Short mmCIF file of C-alpha atoms in Angstrom, two decimals:
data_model
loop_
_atom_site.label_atom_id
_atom_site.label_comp_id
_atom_site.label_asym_id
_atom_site.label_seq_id
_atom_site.Cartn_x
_atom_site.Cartn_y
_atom_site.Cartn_z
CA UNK A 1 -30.24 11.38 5.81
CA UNK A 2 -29.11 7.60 5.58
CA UNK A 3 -31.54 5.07 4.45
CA UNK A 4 -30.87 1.57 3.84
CA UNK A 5 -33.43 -0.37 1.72
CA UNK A 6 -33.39 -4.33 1.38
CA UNK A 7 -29.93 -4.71 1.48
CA UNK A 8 -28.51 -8.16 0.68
CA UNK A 9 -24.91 -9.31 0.95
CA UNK A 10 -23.05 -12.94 0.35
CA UNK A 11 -19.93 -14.53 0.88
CA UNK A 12 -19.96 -17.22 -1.20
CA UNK A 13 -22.55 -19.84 -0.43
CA UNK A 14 -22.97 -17.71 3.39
CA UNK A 15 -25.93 -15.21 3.04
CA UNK A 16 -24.64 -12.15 5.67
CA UNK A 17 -26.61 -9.84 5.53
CA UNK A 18 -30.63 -10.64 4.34
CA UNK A 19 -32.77 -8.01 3.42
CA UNK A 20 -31.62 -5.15 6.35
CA UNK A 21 -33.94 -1.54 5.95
CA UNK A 22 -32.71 0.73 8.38
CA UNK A 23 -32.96 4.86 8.94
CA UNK A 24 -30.71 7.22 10.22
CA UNK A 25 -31.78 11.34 10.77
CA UNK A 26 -29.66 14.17 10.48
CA UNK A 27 -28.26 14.27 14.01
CA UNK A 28 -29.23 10.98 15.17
CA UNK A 29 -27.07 8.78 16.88
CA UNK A 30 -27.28 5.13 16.47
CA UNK A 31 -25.73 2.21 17.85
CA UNK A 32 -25.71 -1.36 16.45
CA UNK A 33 -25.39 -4.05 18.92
CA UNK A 34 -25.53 -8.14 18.20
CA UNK A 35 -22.80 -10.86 18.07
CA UNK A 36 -19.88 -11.14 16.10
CA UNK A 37 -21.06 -12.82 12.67
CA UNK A 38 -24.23 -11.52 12.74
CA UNK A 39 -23.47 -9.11 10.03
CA UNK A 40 -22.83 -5.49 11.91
CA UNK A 41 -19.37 -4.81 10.73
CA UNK A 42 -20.28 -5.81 7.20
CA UNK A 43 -23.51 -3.41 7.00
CA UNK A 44 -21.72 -0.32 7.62
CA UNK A 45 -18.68 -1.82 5.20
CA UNK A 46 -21.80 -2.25 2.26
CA UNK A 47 -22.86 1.92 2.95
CA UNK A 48 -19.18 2.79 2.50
CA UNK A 49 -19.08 0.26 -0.43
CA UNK A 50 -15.44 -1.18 1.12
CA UNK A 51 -17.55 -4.69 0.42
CA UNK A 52 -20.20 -4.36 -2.64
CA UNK A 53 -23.68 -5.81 -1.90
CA UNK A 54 -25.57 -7.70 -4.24
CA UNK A 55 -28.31 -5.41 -3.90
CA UNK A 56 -30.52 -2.89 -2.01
CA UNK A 57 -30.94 0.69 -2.43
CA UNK A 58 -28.98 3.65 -0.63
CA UNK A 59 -29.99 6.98 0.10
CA UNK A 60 -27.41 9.20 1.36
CA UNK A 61 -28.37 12.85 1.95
CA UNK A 62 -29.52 13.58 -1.97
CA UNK A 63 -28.29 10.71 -3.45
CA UNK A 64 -29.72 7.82 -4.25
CA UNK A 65 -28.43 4.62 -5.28
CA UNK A 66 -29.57 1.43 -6.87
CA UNK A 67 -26.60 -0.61 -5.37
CA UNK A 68 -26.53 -3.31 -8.63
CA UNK A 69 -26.83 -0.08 -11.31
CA UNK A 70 -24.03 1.97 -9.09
CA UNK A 71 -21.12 3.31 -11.06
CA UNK A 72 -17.69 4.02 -9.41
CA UNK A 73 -18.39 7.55 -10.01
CA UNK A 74 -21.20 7.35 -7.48
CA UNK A 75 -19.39 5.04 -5.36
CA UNK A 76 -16.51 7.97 -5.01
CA UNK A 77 -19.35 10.35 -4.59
CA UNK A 78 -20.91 8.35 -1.68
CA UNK A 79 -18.01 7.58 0.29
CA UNK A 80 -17.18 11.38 0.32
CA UNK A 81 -20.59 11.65 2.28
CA UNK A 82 -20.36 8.75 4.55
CA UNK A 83 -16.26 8.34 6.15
CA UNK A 84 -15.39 5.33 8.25
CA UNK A 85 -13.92 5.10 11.50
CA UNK A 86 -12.12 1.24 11.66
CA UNK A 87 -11.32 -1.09 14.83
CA UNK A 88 -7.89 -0.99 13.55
CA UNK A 89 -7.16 2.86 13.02
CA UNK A 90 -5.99 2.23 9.92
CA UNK A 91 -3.64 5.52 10.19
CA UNK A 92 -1.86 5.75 7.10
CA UNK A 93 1.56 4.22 8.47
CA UNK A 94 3.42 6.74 5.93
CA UNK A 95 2.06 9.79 6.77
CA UNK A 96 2.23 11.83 10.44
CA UNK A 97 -1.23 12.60 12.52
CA UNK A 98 -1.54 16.37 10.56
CA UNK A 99 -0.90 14.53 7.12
CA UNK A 100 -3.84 11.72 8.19
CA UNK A 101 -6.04 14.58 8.36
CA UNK A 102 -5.27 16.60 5.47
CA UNK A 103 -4.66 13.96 2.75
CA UNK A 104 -8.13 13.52 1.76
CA UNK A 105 -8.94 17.29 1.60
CA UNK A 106 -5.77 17.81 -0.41
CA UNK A 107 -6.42 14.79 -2.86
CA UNK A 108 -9.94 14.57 -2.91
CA UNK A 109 -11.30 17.96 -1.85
CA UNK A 110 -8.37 19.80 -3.95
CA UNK A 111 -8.08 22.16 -1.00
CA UNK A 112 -4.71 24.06 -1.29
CA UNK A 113 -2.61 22.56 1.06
CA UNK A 114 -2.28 26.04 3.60
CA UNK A 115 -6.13 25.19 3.68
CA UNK A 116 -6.45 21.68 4.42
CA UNK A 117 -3.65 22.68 6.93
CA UNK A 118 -5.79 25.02 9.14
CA UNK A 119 -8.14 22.49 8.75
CA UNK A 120 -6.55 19.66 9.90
CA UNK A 121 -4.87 21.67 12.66
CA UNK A 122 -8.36 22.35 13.93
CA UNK A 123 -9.35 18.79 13.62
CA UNK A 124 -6.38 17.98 15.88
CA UNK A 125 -7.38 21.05 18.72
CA UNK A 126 -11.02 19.14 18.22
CA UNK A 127 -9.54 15.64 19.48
CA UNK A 128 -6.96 17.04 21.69
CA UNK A 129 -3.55 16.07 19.77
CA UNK A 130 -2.75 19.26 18.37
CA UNK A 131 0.60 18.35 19.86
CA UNK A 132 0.86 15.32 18.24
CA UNK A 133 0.86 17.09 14.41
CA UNK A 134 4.08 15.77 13.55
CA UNK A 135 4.37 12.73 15.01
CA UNK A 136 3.71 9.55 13.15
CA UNK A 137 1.44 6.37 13.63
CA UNK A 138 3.54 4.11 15.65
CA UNK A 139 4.50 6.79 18.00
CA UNK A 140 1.11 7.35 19.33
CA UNK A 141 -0.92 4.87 21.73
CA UNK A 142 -3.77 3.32 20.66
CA UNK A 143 -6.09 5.42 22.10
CA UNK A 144 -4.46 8.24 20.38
CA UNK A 145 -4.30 6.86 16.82
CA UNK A 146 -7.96 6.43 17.22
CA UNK A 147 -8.33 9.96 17.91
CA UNK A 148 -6.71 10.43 14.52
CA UNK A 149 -8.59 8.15 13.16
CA UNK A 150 -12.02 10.04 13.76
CA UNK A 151 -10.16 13.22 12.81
CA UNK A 152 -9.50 11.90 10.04
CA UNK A 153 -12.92 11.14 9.33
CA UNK A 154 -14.04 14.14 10.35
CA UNK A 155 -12.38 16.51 7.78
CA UNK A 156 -14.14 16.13 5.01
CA UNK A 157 -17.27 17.18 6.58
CA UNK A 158 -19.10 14.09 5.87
CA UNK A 159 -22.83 13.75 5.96
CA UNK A 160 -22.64 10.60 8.32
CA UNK A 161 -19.68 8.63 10.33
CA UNK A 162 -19.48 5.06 10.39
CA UNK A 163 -17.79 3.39 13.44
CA UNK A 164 -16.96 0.12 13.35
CA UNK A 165 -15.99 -1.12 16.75
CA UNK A 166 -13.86 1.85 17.44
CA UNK A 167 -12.66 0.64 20.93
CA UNK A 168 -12.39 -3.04 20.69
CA UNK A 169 -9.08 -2.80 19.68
CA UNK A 170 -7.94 -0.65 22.78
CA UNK A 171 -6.48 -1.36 25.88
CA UNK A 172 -9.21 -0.86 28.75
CA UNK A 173 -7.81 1.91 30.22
CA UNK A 174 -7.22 3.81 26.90
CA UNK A 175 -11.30 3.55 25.61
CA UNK A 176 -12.68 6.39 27.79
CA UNK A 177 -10.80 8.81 25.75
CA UNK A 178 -11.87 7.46 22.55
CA UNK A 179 -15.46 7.92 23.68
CA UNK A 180 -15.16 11.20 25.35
CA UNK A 181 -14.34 12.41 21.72
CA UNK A 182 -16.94 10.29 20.45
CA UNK A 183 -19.73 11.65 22.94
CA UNK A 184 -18.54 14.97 21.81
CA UNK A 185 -18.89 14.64 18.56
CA UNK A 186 -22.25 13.32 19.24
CA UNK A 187 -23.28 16.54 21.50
CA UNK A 188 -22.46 18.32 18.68
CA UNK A 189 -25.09 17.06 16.41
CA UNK A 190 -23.02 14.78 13.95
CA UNK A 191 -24.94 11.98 12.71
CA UNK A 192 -23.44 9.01 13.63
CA UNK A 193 -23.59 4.89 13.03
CA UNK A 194 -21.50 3.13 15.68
CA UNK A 195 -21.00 -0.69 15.84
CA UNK A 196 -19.96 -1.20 19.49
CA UNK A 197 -20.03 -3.72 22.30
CA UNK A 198 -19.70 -0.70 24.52
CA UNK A 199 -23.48 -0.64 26.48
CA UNK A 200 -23.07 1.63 28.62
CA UNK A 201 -22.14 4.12 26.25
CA UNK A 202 -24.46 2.92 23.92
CA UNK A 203 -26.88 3.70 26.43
CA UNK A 204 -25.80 6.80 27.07
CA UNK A 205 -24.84 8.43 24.32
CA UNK A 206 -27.28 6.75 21.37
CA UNK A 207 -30.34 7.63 20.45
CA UNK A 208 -31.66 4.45 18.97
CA UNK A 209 -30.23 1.25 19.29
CA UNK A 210 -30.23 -1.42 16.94
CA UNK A 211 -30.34 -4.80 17.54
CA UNK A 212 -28.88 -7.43 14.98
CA UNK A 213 -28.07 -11.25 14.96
CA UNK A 214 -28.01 -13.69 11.58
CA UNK A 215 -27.86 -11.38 8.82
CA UNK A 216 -30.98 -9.29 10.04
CA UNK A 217 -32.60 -6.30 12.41
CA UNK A 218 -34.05 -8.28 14.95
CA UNK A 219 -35.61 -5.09 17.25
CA UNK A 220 -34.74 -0.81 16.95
CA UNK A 221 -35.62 1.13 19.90
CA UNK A 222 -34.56 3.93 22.17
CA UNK A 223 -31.98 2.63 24.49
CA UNK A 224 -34.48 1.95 27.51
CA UNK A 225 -36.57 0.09 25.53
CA UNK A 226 -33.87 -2.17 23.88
CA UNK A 227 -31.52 -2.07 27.36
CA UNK A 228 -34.77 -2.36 29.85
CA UNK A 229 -37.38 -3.82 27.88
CA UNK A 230 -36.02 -5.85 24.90
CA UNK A 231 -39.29 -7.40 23.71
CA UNK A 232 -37.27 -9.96 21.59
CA UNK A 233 -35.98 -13.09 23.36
CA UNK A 234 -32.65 -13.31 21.22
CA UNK A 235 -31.80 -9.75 22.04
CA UNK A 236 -32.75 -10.67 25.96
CA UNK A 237 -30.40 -13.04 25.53
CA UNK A 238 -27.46 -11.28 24.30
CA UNK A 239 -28.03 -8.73 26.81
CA UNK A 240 -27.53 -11.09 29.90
CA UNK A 241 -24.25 -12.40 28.45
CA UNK A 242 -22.94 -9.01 27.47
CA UNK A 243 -24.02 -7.34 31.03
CA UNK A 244 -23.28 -10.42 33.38
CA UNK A 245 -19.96 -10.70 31.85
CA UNK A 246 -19.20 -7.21 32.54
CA UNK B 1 53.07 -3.92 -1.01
CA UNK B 2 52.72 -7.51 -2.81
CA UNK B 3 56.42 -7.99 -4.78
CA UNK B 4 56.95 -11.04 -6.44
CA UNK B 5 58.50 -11.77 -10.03
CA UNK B 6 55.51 -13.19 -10.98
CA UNK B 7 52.44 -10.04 -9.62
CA UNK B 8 53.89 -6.67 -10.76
CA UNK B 9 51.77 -4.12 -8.56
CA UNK B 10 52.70 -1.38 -10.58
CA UNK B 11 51.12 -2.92 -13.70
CA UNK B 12 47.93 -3.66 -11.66
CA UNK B 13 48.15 0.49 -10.61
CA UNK B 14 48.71 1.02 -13.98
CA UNK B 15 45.22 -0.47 -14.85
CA UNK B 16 42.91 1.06 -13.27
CA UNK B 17 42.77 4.36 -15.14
CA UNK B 18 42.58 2.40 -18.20
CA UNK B 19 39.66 0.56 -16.87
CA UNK B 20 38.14 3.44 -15.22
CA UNK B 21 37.85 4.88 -18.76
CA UNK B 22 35.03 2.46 -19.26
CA UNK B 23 32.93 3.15 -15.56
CA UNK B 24 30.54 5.26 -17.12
CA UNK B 25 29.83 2.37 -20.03
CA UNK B 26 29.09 0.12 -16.74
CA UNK B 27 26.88 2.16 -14.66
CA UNK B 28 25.32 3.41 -17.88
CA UNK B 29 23.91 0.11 -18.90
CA UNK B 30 23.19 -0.37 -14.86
CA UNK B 31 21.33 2.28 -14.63
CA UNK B 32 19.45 2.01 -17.72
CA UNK B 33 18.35 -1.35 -16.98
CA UNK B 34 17.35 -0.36 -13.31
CA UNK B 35 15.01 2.46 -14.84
CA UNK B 36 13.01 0.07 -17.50
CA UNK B 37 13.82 -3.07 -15.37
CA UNK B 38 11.39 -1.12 -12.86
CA UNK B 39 9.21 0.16 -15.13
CA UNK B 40 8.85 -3.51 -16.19
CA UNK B 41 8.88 -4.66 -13.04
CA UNK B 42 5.82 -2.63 -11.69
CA UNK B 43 3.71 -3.22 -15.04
CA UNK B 44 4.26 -7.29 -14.65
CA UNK B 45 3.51 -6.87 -11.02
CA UNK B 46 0.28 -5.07 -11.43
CA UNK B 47 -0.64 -7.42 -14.22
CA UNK B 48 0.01 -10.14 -12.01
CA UNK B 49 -2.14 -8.58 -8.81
CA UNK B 50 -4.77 -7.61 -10.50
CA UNK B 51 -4.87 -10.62 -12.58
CA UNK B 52 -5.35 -9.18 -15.79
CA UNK B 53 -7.13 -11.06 -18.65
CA UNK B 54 -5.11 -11.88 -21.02
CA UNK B 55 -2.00 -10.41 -19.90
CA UNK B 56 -1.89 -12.61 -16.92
CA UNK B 57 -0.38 -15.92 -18.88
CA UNK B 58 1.84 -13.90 -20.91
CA UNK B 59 3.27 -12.66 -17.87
CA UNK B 60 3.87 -16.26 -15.96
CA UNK B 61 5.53 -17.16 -19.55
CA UNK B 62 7.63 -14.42 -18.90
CA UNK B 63 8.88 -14.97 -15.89
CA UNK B 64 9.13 -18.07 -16.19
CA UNK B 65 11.43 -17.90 -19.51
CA UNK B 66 13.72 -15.33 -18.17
CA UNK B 67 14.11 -16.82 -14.62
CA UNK B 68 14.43 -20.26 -16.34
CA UNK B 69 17.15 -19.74 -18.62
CA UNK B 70 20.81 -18.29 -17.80
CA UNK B 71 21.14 -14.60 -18.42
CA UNK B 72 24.36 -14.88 -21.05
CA UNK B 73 22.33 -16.99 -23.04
CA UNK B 74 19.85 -14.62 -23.02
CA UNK B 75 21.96 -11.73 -24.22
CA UNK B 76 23.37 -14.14 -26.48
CA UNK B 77 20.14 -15.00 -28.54
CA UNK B 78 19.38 -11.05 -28.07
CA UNK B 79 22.73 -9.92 -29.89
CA UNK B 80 23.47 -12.90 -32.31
CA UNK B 81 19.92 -14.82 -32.74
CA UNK B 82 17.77 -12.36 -33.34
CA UNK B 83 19.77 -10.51 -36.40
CA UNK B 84 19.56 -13.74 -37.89
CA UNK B 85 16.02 -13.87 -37.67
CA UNK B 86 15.06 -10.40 -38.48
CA UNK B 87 18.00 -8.81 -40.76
CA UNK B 88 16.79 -5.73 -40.61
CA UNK B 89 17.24 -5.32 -37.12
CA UNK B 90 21.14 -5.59 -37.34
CA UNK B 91 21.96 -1.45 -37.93
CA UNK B 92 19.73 -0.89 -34.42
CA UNK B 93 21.12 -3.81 -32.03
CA UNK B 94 24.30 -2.51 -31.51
CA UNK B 95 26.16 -4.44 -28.77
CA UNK B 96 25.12 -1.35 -26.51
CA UNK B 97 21.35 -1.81 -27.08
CA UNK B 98 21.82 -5.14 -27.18
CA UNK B 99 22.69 -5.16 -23.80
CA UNK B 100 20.60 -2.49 -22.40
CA UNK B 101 17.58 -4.67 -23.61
CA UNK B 102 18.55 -7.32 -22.40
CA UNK B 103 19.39 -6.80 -19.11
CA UNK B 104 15.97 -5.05 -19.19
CA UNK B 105 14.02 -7.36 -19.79
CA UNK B 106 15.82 -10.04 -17.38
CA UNK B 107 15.98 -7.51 -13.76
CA UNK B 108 12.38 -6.36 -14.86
CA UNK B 109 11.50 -10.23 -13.88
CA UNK B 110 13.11 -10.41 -10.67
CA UNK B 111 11.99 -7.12 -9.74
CA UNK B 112 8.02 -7.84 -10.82
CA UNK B 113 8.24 -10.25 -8.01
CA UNK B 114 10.14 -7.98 -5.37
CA UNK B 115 7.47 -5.50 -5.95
CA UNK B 116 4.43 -7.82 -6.46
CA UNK B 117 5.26 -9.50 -2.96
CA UNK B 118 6.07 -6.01 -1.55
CA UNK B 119 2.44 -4.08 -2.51
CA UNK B 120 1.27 -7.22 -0.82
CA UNK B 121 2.96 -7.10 2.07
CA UNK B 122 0.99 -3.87 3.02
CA UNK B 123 -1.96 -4.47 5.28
CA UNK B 124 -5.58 -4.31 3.67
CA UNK B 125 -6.74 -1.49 5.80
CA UNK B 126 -4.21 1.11 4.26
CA UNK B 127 -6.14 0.65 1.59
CA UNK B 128 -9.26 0.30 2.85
CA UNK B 129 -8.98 3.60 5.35
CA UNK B 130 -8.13 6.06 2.30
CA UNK B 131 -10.52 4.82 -0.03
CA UNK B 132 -13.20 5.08 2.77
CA UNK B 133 -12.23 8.82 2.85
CA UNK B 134 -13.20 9.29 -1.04
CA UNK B 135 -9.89 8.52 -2.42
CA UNK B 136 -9.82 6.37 -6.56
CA UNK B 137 -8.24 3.10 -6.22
CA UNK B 138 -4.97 4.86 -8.21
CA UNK B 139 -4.42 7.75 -5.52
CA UNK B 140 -4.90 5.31 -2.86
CA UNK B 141 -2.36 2.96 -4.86
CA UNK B 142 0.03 5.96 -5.68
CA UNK B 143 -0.42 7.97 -2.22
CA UNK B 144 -0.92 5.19 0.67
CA UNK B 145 0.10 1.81 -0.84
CA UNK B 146 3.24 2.22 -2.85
CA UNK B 147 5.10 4.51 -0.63
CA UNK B 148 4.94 1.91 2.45
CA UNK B 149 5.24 -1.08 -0.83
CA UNK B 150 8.49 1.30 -1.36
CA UNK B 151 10.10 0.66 2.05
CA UNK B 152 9.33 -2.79 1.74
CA UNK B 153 11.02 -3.21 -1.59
CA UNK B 154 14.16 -0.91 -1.47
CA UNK B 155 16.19 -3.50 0.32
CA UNK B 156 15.83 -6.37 -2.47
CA UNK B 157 15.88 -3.81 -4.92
CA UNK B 158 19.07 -3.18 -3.87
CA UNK B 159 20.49 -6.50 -3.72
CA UNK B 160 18.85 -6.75 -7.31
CA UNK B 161 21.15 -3.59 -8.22
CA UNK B 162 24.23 -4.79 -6.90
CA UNK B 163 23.70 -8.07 -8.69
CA UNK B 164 23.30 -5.90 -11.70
CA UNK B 165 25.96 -4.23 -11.69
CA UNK B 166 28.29 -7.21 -11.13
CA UNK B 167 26.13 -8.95 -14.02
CA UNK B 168 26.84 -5.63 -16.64
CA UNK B 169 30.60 -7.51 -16.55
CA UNK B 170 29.04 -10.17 -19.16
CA UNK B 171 28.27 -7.43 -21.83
CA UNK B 172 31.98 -7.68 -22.93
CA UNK B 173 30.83 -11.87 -24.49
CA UNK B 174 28.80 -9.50 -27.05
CA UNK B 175 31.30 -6.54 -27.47
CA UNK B 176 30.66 -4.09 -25.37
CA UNK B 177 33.98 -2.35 -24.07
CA UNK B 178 32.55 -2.18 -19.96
CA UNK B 179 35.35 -2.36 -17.10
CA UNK B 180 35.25 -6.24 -17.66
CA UNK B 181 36.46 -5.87 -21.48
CA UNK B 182 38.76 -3.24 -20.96
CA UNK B 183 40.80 -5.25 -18.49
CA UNK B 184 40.77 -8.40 -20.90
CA UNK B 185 41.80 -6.28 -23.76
CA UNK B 186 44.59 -4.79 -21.76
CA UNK B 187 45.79 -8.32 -20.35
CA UNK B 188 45.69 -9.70 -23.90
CA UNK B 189 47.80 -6.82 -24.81
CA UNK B 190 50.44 -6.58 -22.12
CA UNK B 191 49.20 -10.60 -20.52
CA UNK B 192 49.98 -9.51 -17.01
CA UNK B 193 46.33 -11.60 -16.49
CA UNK B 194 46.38 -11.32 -13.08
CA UNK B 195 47.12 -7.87 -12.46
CA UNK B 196 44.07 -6.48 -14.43
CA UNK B 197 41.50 -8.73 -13.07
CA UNK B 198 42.69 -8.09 -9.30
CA UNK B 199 42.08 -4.15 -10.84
CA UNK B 200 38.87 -4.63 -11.94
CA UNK B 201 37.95 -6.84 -8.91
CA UNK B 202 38.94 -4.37 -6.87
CA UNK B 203 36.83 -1.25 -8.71
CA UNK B 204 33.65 -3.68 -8.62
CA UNK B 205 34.20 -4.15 -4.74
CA UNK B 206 34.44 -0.42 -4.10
CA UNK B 207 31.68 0.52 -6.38
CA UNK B 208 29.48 -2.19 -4.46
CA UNK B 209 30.51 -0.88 -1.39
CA UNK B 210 29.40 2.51 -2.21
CA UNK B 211 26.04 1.81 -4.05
CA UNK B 212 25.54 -0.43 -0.35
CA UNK B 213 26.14 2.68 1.84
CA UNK B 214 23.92 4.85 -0.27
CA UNK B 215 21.46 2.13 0.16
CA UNK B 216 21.48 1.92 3.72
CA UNK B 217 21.28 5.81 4.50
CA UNK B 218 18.10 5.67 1.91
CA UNK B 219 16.80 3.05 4.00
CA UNK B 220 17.72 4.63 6.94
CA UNK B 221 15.63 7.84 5.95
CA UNK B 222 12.74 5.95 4.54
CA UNK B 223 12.02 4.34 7.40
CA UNK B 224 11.43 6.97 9.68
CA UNK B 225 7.98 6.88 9.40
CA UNK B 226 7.92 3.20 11.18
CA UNK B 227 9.97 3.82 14.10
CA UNK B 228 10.30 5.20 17.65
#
């Protein structure tokens, strides 16, 4: 489904990410833990190409992609298959919660706009704002805007969704209903990539977890083995901070 | 009313439909120069985001020059330098074109940097979020970024446009027969001075006091997106 091979990414003089392989199977849910700076946010940015790697291959359901040969053609191609979910929303400030949904289906999919309607209309019944069609960005909480924000990634029936740290931006009270949607969405056999500091829903709703810290994959397992058993001291370590703070 | 031996009202009354017979000479040239001042404006802006080879040094000359230098010389070395330079330009640069050109060429630099500063202005991740969902950089420019860039601008835009139109009064240095040179004429014909410029004053006040209302209710309406 979504393989990532040798993937290498600078800023400057600072290496970020150094040589990361990592799978993902149709259906599989995966979460990738570590601390900030150690590269999580910028891997999923490299597979939707919002930051261009030096190099590493991509394969994406039948495409794949020598990331220093890629042309923007393929780039288009691939981010049509892989949509991102950000820690800001990112709602298009300009256009309401309906118009989020359908933008990409109208300009990208060329779906007459009656169809991309339905669509998004659906989309909204899907994440519980169907209410909310007409309303724009700033009227809606956090929490909602979120909603949209998945939504929005769901409509154009991507292969794979990236998350990147959907909830950190959200006031406590407002994440459960952020990952209620998210656990759905899961249930329902969407193949996911989440970057989260959330463990117990990591834990719950993931199955495999990835661990990374310094630009690398430090340890992959199911969540008992990474949450009960990490076999790694670094990860060990991270894991006592992250649960004795909570 | 104002009566004194020396400010005849009814003279001043008496101006304004002569004047008025130029208005559409004066928001002609304002609005011409508004249209290719923005087309300008959004080319040299681009240019200057994107940094483009080549283009990008030309364009800080530009600026530069026209911000550097006062705008009636400008018009002047448009109308009477260039003729001298290039004969065969005198049939085309009538004192019309003359001045469409040049005040063309002169809002299109303040407005490059109204819009440059205003595409900047919007956040990262407007552009980020709708290229993630498959959008090309241009719909993603055209669709996302220069709509909320748009909302951003209008205001300065529109203190550019006012500016403009008071500005169009200078046309009548290289012949032009706007508001500004109809009330001279008239005052050099009848030389109640001060009765035609209080006119024209006055019609520049109004019309700036319109152009600001239509302003605000565009604002108003634009920004309905962005509040509660």
């Amino acid at each position: 489904m979504l393989e990532v091979q040798n993937l290498y990414k600078s800023f400057g003089k600072l290496e970020v990410l150094k040589g990361i392989n990592f799978k993902i199977n149709k259906g599989e849910v995966v979460a990738i833990l570590g601390p900030s700076g150690s590269g999580k946010s910028t891997l999923l940015r490299c597979v939707n190409f919002l930051e261009k790697a030096e190099r590493g291959f991509l394969h994406i359901d039948d495409l794949k992609l020598d990331i220093e040969k890629i042309t923007k053609k393929q780039v288009y191609k691939c981010r049509q298959l892989s949509t991102m979910v950000f820690q800001n929303y990112n709602l298009f400030k300009n256009k309401t919660a309906l118009e989020n949904i359908t933008e990409a289906l109208i300009a990208v999919k060329k779906l007459p706009k009656e169809k991309a309607m339905a669509i998004g209309e659906e989309l909204l019944k899907k994440v519980g704002l169907l209410e909310k069609r007409d309303a724009y960005p700033v009227q809606l909480s956090g929490g909602q805007q979120q909603r949209i924000g998945i939504a929005r990634a769901m409509a154009l029936s991507p292969k794979v969704i990236l998350f990147d740290e959907p909830t950190s931006a959200l006031d406590p009270e407002l994440v459960g209903e952020v990952l209620s949607v998210m656990g759905d969405l899961a249930k329902e056999g969407m193949t996911m990539a989440i970057v989260t500091h959330e463990m117990d829903f990591a834990r719950k709703v993931a199955d495999r977890v990835i661990f990374m810290d310094g630009g690398v994959i430090i340890e992959e397992g199911t969540p008992q083995e990474i949450f009960n058993n990490p076999r790694h001291p670094r990860t060990r370590q991270f894991l006592n901070q992250i649960i004795h703070k909570a | 009313m104002l009566t004194n031996a020396n400010f005849q009202h009814e003279y001043m009354f008496k101006a304004f439909p002569i004047i008025l017979q130029s208005l559409l000479i004066s928001l002609n040239i304002m609005a011409v120069a508004l249209f290719f001042g923005l087309i300008i404006g959004l080319t040299v802006a681009f240019i200057r985001i994107y940094k483009v080879r080549g283009f990008y040094s030309l364009t800080s000359l530009y600026l530069s020059l026209i911000r550097g230098t006062p705008l009636l010389v400008q018009l002047f070395i448009l109308y009477f330098g260039i003729p001298q330079l290039f004969p065969q330009t005198i049939d085309f640069l009538t004192p019309y074109v003359a001045a469409c050109i040049g005040f063309s060429i002169n809002v299109g630099a303040y407005m490059s940097e109204t819009i440059r500063a205003a595409i900047l202005s919007v956040d990262k991740g407007q552009k980020e979020a709708a290229l993630s969902v498959g959008m090309t950089q241009f719909q993603a420019m055209k669709n996302i970024v220069l709509p909320q860039a748009a909302i951003v601008a209008i205001p300065s835009l529109g203190n550019t446009m006012i500016s403009l139109l008071k500005e169009t009064s200078l046309v009548f240095t290289i012949g032009v027969v706007d508001m500004m040179g109809r009330a001279k004429m008239l005052a050099a014909s009848n030389y109640r001075w001060l009765e035609s410029l209080i006119a024209v004053a006055l019609i520049y006040w109004v019309l700036t006091i319109i152009i600001s209302y239509l302003l605000t209710t565009l604002e108003r309406k634009l920004n309905k997106a962005y509040s509660l």
